[in-house]
Coordinates of C-alpha atoms in Angstrom, one line a residue:
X1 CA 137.2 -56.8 -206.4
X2 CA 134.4 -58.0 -204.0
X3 CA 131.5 -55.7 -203.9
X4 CA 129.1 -55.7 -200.9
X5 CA 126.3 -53.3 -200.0
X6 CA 123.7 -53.5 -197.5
X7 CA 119.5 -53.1 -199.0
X8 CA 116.5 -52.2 -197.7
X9 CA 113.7 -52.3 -200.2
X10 CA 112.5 -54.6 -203.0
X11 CA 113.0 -51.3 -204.7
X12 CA 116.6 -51.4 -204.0
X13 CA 117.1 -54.9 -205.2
X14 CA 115.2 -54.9 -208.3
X15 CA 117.3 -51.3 -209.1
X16 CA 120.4 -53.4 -208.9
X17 CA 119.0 -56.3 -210.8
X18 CA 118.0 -53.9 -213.7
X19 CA 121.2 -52.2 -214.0
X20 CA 123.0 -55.5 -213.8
X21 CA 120.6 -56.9 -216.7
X22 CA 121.5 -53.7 -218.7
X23 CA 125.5 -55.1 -219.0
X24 CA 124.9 -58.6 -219.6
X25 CA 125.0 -60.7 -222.8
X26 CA 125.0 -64.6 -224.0
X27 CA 126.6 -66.7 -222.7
X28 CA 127.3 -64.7 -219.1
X29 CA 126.8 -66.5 -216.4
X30 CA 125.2 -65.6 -213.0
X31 CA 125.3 -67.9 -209.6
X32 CA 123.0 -66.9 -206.7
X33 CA 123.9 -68.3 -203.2
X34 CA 121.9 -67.1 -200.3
X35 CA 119.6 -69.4 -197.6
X36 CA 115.8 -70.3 -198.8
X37 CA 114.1 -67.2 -198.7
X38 CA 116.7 -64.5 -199.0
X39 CA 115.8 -63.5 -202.3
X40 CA 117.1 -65.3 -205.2
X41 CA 114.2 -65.6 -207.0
X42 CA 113.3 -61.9 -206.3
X43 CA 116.5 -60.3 -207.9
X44 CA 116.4 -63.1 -210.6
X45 CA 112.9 -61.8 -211.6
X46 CA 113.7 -58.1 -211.6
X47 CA 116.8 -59.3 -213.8
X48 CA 114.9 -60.6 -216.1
X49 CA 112.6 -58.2 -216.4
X50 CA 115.5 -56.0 -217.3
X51 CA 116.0 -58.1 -219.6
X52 CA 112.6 -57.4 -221.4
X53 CA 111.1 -61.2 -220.5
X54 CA 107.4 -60.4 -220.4
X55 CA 106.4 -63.4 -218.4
X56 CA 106.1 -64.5 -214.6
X57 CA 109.2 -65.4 -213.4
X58 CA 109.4 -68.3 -211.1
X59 CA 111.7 -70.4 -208.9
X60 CA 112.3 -73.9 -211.0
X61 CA 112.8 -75.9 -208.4
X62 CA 111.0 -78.8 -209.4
X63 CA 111.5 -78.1 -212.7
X64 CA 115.5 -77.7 -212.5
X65 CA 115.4 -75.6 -215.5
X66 CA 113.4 -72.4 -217.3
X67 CA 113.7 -70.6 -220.5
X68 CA 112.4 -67.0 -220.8
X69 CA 112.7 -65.4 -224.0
X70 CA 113.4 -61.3 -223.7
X71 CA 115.7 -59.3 -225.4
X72 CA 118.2 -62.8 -224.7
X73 CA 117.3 -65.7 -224.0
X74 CA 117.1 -66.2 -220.3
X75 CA 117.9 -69.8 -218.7
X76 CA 116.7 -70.0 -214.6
X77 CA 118.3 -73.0 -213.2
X78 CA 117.6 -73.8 -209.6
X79 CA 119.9 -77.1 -209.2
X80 CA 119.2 -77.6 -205.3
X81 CA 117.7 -81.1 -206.4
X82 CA 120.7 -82.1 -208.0
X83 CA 122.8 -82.3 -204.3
X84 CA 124.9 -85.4 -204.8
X85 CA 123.4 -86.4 -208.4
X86 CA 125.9 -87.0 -211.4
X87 CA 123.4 -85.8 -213.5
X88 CA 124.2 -84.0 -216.5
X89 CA 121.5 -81.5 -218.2
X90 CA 123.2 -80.5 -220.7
X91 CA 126.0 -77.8 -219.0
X92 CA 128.3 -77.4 -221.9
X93 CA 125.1 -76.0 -224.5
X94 CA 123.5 -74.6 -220.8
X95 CA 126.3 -72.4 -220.1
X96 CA 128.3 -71.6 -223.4
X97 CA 125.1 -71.2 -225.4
X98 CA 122.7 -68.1 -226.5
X99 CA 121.5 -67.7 -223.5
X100 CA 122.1 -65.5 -220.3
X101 CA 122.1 -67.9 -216.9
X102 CA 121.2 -67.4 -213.9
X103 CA 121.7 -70.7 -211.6
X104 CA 120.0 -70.6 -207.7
X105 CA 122.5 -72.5 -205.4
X106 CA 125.2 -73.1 -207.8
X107 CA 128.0 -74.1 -205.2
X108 CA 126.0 -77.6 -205.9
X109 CA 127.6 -78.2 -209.5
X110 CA 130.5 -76.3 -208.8
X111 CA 132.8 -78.7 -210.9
X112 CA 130.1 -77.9 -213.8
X113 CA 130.5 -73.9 -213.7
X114 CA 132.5 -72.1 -215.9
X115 CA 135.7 -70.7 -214.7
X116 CA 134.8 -67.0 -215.6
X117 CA 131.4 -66.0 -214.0
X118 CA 129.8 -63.5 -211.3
X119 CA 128.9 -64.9 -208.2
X120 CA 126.5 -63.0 -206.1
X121 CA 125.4 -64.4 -202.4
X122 CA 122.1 -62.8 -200.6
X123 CA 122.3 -62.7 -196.8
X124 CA 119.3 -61.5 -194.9
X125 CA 120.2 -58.9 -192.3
X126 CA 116.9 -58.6 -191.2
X127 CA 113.4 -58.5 -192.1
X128 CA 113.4 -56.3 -194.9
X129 CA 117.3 -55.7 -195.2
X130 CA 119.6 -58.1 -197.3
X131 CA 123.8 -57.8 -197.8
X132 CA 124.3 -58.5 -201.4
X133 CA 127.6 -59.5 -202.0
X134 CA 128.9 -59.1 -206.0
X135 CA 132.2 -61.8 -206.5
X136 CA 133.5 -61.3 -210.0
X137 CA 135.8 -63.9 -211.4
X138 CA 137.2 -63.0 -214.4
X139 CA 138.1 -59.8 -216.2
X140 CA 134.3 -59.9 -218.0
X141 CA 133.0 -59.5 -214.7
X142 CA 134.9 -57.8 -213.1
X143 CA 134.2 -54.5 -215.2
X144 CA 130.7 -55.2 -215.3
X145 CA 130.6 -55.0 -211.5
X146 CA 132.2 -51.5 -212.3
X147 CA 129.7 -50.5 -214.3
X148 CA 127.0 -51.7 -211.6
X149 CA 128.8 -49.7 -209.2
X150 CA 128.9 -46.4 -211.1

């Protein structure tokens, strides 16, 4: 059950984020796929807002990894540095954890994901519209995509 919809507005976007945020719980996992600058970083924040974290949210590139403590603990991975690394941070405690993640170009550890997740890909469609794309895989996730769809 593939969900794609077509935005307009940074209003739009965080709207989605915050509902999505609303259905979530440790240890769900959430990959964002899209080019530099089509928004992952800008739906992750409004997610985690929704997710009552009260500090700035920002992209962890050089970082790899940030915590954000809200009403769940909130991991932002952005593993674009780790492009033909073996490195391993840690995945198992990462992603079957306390924590909600959210991993920024996650098609790079791909082998690391768990097999249940929700995939969602940002495509710019112009200079202020975006196709989000929702890609369920698992039963979890595929009725909270229901619920975000409502």
């Amino acid at each position: 059950m593939v969900k794609k919809f077509e935005i307009f507005s940074l209003a739009e976007t965080q709207a989605i984020a915050t509902k999505l945020a609303t259905l979530l719980t440790p240890p769900d996992v959430i990959t964002l796929e899209g080019n530099l600058g089509a928004g992952k970083t800008t739906f992750t924040q409004a997610l985690a807002k929704g997710l009552g974290v009260k500090r700035i949210v920002s992209s962890p590139t050089y970082t790899i990894v940030k915590q954000y403590n809200g009403n769940y603990p909130l991991n932002h991975l952005d593993v674009y540095r780790l492009a033909d690394s073996e490195e391993d941070l840690g995945w198992d405690e990462l992603f079957y954890g306390d924590a909600i993640s959210v991993i920024e170009w996650a098609h790079l550890i791909k082998d690391e994901l768990p097999e249940e997740r929700l995939e969602i890909r940002i495509e710019q469609s112009s200079e202020t519209g975006r196709i989000i794309t929702f890609i369920p895989i698992g039963k979890r996730y595929e009725t909270i995509c229901e619920e975000v769809f409502l």
